[in-house]
mmCIF file with all atom_site columns, C-alpha atoms in Angstrom:
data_model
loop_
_atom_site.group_PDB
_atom_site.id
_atom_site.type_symbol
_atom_site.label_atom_id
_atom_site.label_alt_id
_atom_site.label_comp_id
_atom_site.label_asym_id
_atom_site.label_entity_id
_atom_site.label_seq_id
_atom_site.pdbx_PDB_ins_code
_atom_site.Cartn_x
_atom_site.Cartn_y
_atom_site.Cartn_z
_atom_site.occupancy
_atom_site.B_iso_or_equiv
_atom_site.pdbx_formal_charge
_atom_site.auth_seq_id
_atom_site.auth_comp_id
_atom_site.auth_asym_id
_atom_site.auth_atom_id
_atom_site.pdbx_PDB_model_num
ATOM 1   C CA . UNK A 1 1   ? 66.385 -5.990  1.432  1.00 0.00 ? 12  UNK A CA 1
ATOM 2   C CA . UNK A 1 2   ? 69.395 -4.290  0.316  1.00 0.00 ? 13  UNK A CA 1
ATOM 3   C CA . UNK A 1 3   ? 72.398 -4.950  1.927  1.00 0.00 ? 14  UNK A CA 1
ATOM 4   C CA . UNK A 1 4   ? 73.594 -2.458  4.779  1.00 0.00 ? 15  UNK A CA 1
ATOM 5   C CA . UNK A 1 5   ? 76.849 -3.079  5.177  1.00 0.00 ? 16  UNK A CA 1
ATOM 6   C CA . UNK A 1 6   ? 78.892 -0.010  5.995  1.00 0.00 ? 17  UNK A CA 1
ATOM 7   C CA . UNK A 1 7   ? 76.033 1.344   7.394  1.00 0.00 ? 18  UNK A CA 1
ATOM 8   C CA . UNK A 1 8   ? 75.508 2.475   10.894 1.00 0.00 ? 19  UNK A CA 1
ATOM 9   C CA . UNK A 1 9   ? 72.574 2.305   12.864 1.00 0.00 ? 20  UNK A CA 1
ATOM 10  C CA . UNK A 1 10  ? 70.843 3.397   15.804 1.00 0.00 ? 21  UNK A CA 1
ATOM 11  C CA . UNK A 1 11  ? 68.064 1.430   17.188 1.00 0.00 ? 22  UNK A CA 1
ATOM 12  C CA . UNK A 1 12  ? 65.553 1.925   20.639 1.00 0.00 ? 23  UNK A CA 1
ATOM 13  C CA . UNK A 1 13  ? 64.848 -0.731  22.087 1.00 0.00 ? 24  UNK A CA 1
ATOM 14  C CA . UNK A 1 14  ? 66.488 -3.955  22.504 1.00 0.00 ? 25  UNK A CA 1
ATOM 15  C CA . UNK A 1 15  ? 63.607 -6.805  22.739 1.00 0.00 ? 26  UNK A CA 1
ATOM 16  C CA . UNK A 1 16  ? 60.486 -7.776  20.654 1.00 0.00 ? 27  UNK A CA 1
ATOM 17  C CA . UNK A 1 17  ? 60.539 -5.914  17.572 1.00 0.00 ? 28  UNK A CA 1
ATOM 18  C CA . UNK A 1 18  ? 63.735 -3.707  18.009 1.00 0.00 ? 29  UNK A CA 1
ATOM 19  C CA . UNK A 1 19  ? 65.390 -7.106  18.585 1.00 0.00 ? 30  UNK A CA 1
ATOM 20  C CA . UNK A 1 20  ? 64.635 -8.456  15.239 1.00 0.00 ? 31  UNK A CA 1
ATOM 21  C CA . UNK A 1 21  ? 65.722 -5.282  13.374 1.00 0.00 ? 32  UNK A CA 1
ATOM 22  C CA . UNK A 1 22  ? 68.953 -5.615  15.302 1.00 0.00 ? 33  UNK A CA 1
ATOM 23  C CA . UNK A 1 23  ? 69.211 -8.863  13.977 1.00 0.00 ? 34  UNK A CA 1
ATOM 24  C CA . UNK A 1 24  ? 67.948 -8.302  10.796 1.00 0.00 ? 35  UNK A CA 1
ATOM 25  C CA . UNK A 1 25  ? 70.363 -4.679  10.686 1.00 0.00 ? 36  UNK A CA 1
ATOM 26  C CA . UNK A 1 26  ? 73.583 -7.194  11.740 1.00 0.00 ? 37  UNK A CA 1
ATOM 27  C CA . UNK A 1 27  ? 73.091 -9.992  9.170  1.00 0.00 ? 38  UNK A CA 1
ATOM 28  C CA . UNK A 1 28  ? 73.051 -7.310  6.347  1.00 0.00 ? 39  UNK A CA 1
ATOM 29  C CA . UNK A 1 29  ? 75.867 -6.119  7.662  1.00 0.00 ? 40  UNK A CA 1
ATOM 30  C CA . UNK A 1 30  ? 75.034 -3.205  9.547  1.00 0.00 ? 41  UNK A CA 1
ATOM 31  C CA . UNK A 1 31  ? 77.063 -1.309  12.185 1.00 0.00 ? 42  UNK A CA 1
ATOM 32  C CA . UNK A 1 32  ? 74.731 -1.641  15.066 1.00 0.00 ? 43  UNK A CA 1
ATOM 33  C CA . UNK A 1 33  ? 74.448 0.098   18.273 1.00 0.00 ? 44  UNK A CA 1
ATOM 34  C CA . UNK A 1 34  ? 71.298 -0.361  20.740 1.00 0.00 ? 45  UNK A CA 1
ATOM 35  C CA . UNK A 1 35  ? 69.631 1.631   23.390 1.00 0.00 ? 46  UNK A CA 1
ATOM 36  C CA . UNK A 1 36  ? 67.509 0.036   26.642 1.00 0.00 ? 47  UNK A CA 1
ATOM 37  C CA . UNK A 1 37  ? 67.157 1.325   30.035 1.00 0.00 ? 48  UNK A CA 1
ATOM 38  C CA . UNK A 1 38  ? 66.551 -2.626  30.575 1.00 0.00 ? 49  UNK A CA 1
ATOM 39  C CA . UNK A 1 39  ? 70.398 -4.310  31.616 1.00 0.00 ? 50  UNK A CA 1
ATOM 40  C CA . UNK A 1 40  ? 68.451 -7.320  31.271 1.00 0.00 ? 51  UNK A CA 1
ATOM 41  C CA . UNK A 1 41  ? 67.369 -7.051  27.142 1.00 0.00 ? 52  UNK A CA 1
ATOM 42  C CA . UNK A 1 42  ? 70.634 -5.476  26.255 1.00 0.00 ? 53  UNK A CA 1
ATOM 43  C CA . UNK A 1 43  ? 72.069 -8.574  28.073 1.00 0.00 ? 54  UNK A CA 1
ATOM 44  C CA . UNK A 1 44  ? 70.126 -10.922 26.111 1.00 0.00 ? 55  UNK A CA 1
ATOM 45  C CA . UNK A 1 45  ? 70.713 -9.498  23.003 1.00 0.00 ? 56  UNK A CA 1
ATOM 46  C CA . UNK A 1 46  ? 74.187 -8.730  23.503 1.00 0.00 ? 57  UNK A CA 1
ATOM 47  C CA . UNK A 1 47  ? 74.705 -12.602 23.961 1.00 0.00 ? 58  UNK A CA 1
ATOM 48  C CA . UNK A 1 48  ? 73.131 -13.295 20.936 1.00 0.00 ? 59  UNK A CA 1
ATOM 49  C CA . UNK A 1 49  ? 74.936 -10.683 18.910 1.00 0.00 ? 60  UNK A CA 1
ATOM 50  C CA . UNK A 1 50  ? 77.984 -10.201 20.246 1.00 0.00 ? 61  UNK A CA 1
ATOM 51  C CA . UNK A 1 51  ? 79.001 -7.320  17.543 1.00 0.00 ? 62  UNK A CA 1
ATOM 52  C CA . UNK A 1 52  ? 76.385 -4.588  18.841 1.00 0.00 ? 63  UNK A CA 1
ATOM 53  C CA . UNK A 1 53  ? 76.935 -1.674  21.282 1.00 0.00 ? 64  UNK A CA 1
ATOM 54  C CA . UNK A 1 54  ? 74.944 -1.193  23.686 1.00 0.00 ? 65  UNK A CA 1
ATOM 55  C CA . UNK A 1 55  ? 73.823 2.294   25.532 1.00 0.00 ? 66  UNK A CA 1
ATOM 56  C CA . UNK A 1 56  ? 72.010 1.650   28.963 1.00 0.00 ? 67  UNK A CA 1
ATOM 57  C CA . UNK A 1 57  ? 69.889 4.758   29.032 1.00 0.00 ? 68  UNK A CA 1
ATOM 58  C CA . UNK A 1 58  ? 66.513 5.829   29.986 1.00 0.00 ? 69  UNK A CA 1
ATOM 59  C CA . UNK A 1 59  ? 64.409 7.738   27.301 1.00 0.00 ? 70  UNK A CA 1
ATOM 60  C CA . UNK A 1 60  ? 62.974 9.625   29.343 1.00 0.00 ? 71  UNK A CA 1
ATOM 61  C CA . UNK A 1 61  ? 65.580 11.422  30.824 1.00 0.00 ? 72  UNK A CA 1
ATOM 62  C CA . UNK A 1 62  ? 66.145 14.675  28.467 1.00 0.00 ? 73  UNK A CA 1
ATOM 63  C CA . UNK A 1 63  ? 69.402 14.250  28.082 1.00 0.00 ? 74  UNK A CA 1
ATOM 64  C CA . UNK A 1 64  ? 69.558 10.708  27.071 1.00 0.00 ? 75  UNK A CA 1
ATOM 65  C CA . UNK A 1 65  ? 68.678 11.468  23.218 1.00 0.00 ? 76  UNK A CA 1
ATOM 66  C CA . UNK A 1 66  ? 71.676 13.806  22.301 1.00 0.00 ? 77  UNK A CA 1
ATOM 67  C CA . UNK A 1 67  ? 73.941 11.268  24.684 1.00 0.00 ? 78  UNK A CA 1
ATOM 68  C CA . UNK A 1 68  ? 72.847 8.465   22.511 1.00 0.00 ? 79  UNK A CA 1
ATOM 69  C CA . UNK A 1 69  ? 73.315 9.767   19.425 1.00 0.00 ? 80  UNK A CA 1
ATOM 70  C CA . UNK A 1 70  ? 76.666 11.649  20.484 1.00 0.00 ? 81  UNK A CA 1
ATOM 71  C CA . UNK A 1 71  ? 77.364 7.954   21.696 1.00 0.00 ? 82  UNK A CA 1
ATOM 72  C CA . UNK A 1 72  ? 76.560 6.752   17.893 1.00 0.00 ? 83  UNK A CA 1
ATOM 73  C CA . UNK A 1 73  ? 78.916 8.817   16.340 1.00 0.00 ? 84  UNK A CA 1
ATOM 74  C CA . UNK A 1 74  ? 82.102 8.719   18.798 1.00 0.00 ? 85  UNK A CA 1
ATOM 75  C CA . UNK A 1 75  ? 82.322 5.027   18.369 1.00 0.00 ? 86  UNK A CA 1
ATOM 76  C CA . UNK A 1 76  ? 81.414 4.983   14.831 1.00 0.00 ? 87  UNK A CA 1
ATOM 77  C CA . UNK A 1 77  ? 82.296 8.137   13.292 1.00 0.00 ? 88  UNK A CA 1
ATOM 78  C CA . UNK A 1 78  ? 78.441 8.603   11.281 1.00 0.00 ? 89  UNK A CA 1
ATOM 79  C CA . UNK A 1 79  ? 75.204 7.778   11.322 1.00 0.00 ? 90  UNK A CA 1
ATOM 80  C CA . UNK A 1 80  ? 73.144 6.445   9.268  1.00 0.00 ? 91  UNK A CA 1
ATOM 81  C CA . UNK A 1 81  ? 70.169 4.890   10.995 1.00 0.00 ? 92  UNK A CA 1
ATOM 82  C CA . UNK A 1 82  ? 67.550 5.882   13.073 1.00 0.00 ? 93  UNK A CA 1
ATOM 83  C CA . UNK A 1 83  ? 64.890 3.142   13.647 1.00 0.00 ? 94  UNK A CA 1
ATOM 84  C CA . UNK A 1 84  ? 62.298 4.222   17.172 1.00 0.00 ? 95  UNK A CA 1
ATOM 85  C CA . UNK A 1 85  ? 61.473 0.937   18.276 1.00 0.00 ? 96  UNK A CA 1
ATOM 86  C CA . UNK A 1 86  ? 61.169 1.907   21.640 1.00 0.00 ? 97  UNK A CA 1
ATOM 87  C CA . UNK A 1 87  ? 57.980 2.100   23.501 1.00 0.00 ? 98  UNK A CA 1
ATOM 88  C CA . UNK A 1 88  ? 55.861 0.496   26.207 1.00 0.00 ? 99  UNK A CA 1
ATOM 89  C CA . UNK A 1 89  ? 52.364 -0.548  27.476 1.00 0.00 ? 100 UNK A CA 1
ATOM 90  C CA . UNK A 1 90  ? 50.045 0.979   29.271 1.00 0.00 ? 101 UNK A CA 1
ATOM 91  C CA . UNK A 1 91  ? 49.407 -2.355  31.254 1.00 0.00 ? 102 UNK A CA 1
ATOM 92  C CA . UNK A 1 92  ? 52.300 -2.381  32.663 1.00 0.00 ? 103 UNK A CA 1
ATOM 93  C CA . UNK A 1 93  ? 51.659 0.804   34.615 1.00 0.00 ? 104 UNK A CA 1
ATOM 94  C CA . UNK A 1 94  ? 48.261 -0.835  35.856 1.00 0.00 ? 105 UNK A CA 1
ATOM 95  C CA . UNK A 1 95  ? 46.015 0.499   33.290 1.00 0.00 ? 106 UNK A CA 1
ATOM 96  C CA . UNK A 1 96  ? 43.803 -1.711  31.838 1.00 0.00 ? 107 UNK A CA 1
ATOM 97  C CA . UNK A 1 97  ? 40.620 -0.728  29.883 1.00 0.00 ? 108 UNK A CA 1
ATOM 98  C CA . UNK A 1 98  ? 40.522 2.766   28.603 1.00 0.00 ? 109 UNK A CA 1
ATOM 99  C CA . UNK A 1 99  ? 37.710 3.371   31.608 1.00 0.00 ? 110 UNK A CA 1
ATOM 100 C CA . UNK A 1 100 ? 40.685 1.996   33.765 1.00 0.00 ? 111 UNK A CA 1
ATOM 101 C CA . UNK A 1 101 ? 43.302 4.125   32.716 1.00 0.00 ? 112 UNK A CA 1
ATOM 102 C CA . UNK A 1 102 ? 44.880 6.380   35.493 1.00 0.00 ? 113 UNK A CA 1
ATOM 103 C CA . UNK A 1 103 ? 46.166 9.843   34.224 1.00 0.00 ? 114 UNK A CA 1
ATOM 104 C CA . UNK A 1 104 ? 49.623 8.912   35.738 1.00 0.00 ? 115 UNK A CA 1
ATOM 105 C CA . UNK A 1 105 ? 49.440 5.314   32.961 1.00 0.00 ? 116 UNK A CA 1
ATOM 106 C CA . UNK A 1 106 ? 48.619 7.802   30.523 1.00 0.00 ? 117 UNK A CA 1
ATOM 107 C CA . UNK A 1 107 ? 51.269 10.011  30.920 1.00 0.00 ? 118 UNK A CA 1
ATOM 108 C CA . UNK A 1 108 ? 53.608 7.122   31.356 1.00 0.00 ? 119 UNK A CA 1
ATOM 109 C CA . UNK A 1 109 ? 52.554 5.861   28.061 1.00 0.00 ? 120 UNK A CA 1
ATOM 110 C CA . UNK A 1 110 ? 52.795 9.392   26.363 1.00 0.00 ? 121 UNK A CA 1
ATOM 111 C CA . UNK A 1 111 ? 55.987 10.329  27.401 1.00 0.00 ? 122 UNK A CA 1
ATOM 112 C CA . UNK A 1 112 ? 57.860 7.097   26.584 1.00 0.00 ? 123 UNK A CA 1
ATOM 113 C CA . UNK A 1 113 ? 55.572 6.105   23.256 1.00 0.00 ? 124 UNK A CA 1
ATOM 114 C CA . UNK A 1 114 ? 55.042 9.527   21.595 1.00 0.00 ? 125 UNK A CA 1
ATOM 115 C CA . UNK A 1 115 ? 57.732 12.593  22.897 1.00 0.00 ? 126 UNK A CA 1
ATOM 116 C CA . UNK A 1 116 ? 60.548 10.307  22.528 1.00 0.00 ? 127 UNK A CA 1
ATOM 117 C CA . UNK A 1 117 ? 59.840 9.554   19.462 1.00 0.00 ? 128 UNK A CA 1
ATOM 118 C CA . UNK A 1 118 ? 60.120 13.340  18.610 1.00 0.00 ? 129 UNK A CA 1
ATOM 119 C CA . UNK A 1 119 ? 63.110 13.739  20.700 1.00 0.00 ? 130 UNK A CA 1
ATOM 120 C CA . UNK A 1 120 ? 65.503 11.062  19.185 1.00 0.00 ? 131 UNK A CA 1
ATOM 121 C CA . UNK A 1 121 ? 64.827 12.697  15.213 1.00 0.00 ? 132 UNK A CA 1
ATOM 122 C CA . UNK A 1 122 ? 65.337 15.915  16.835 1.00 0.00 ? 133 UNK A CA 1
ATOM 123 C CA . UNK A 1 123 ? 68.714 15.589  17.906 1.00 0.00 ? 134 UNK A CA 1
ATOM 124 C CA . UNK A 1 124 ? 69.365 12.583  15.509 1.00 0.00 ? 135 UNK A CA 1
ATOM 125 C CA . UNK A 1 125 ? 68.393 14.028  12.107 1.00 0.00 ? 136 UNK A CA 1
ATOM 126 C CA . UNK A 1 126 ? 71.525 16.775  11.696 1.00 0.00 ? 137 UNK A CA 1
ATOM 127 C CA . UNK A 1 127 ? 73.589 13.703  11.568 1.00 0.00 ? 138 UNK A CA 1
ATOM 128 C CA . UNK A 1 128 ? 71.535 11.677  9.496  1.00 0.00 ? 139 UNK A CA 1
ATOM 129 C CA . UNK A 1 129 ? 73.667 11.433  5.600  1.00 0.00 ? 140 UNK A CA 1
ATOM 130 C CA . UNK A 1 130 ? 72.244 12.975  2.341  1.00 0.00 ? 141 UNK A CA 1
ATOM 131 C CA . UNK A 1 131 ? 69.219 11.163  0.956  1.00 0.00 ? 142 UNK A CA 1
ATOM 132 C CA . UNK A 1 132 ? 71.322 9.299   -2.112 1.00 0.00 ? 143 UNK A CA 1
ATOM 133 C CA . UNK A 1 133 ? 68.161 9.452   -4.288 1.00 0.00 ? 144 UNK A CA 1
ATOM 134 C CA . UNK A 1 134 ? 68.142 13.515  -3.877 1.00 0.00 ? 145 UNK A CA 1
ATOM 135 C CA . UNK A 1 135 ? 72.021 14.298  -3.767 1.00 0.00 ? 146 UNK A CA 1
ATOM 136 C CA . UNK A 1 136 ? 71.016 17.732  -4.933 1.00 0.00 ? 147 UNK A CA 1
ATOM 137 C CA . UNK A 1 137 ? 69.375 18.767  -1.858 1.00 0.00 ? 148 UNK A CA 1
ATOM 138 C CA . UNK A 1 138 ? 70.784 20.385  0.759  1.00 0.00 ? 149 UNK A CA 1
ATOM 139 C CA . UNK A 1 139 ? 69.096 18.022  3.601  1.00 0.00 ? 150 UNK A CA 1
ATOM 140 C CA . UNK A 1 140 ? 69.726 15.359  5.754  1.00 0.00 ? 151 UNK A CA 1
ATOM 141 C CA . UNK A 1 141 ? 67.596 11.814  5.438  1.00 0.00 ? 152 UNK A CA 1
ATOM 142 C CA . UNK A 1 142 ? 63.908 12.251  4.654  1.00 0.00 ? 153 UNK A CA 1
ATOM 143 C CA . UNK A 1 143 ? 62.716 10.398  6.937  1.00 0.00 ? 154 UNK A CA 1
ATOM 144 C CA . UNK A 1 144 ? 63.188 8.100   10.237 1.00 0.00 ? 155 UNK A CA 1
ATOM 145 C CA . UNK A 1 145 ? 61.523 4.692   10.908 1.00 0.00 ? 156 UNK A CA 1
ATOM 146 C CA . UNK A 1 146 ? 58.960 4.525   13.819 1.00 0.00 ? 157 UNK A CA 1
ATOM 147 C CA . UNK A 1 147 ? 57.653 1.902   15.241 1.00 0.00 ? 158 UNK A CA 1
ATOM 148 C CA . UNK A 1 148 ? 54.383 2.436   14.042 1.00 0.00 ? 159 UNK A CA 1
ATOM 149 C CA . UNK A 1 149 ? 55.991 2.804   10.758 1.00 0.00 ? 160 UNK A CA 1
ATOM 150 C CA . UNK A 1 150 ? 55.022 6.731   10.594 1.00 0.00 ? 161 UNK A CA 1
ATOM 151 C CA . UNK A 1 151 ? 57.455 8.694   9.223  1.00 0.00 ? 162 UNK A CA 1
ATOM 152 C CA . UNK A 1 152 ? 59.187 11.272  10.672 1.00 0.00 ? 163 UNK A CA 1
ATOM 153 C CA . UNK A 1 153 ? 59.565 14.176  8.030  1.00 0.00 ? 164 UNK A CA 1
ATOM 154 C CA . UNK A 1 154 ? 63.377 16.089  7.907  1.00 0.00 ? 165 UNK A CA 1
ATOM 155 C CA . UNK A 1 155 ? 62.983 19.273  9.572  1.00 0.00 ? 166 UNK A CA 1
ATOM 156 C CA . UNK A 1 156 ? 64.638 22.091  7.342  1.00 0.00 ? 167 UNK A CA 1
ATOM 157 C CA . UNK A 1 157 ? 66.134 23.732  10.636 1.00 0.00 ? 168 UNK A CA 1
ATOM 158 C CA . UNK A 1 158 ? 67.179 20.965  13.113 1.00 0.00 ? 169 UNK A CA 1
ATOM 159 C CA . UNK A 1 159 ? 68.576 21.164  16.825 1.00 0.00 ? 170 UNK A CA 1
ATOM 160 C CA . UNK A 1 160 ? 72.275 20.014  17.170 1.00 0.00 ? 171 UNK A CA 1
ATOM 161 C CA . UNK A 1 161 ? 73.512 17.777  19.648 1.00 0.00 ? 172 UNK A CA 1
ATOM 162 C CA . UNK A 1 162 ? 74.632 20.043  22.407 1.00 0.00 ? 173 UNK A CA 1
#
């Protein structure tokens, strides 16, 4: 991996797999700032890597995208990094077996896993820099990091914060 360092990033999530990029992110020298609606994993992490923000916010909540990445770039002035680590299981919401699953797990599941996964890009990608392999274009970053590793193309037209 390259190193990062005077890079900032954004990252959803703040255990399992969103914890390790943190980590990962920090030792290369990454500007870091992470988003949970868990006090709990921020905690954790937080303890670990002292050096991180954190953002307490909820996904869901419309708003919470724009305030996060509005966050992002008050305290560090860019950003860089978008990585959607965020996203939860079914189980959790007492779905088991697909012939289990309640429409309300579902939904659950949707909403957190797949539309905020659109929503973050949407407001994120505006401030994402030049791609530095096509400083002739126009754009913003080609792409942001899912945790599914799909990529999330650069819209020509994108939504500002706000």
């Amino acid at each position: 991996m390259t190193s990062l360092r005077g890079q900032v990033a954004l990252i959803t999530g703040a255990s399992g797999i969103a914890a390790a990029t943190a980590r990962l992110f920090v030792e290369q020298g990454a500007q870091v700032m992470v988003l949970d609606k868990n006090p709990e994993n921020l905690r954790i992490l937080m303890a670990e890597l002292p050096e991180i923000e954190t953002l307490e916010a909820n996904l869901l909540n419309p708003n919470t995208s724009t305030f996060a990445v509005e966050k992002a770039l008050s305290r560090f002035g860019k950003l860089d990094i978008l990585v959607n680590v965020a996203g939860i299981s079914g189980r959790s919401y007492g779905d088991g077996p697909v012939h289990e699953a309640s429409d309300e797990g579902w939904d659950m599941v949707m909403d957190t896993n797949a539309k905020t996964t659109f929503q973050m890009p949407s407001c994120a990608t505006c401030s994402l820099p030049f791609h530095p392999r096509h400083p002739e274009q126009k754009t913003a970053a080609d792409e942001v990091v899912h945790q599914q590793n799909q990529v999330h193309p650069r819209q020509e037209t994108c939504k500002r914060p706000g």
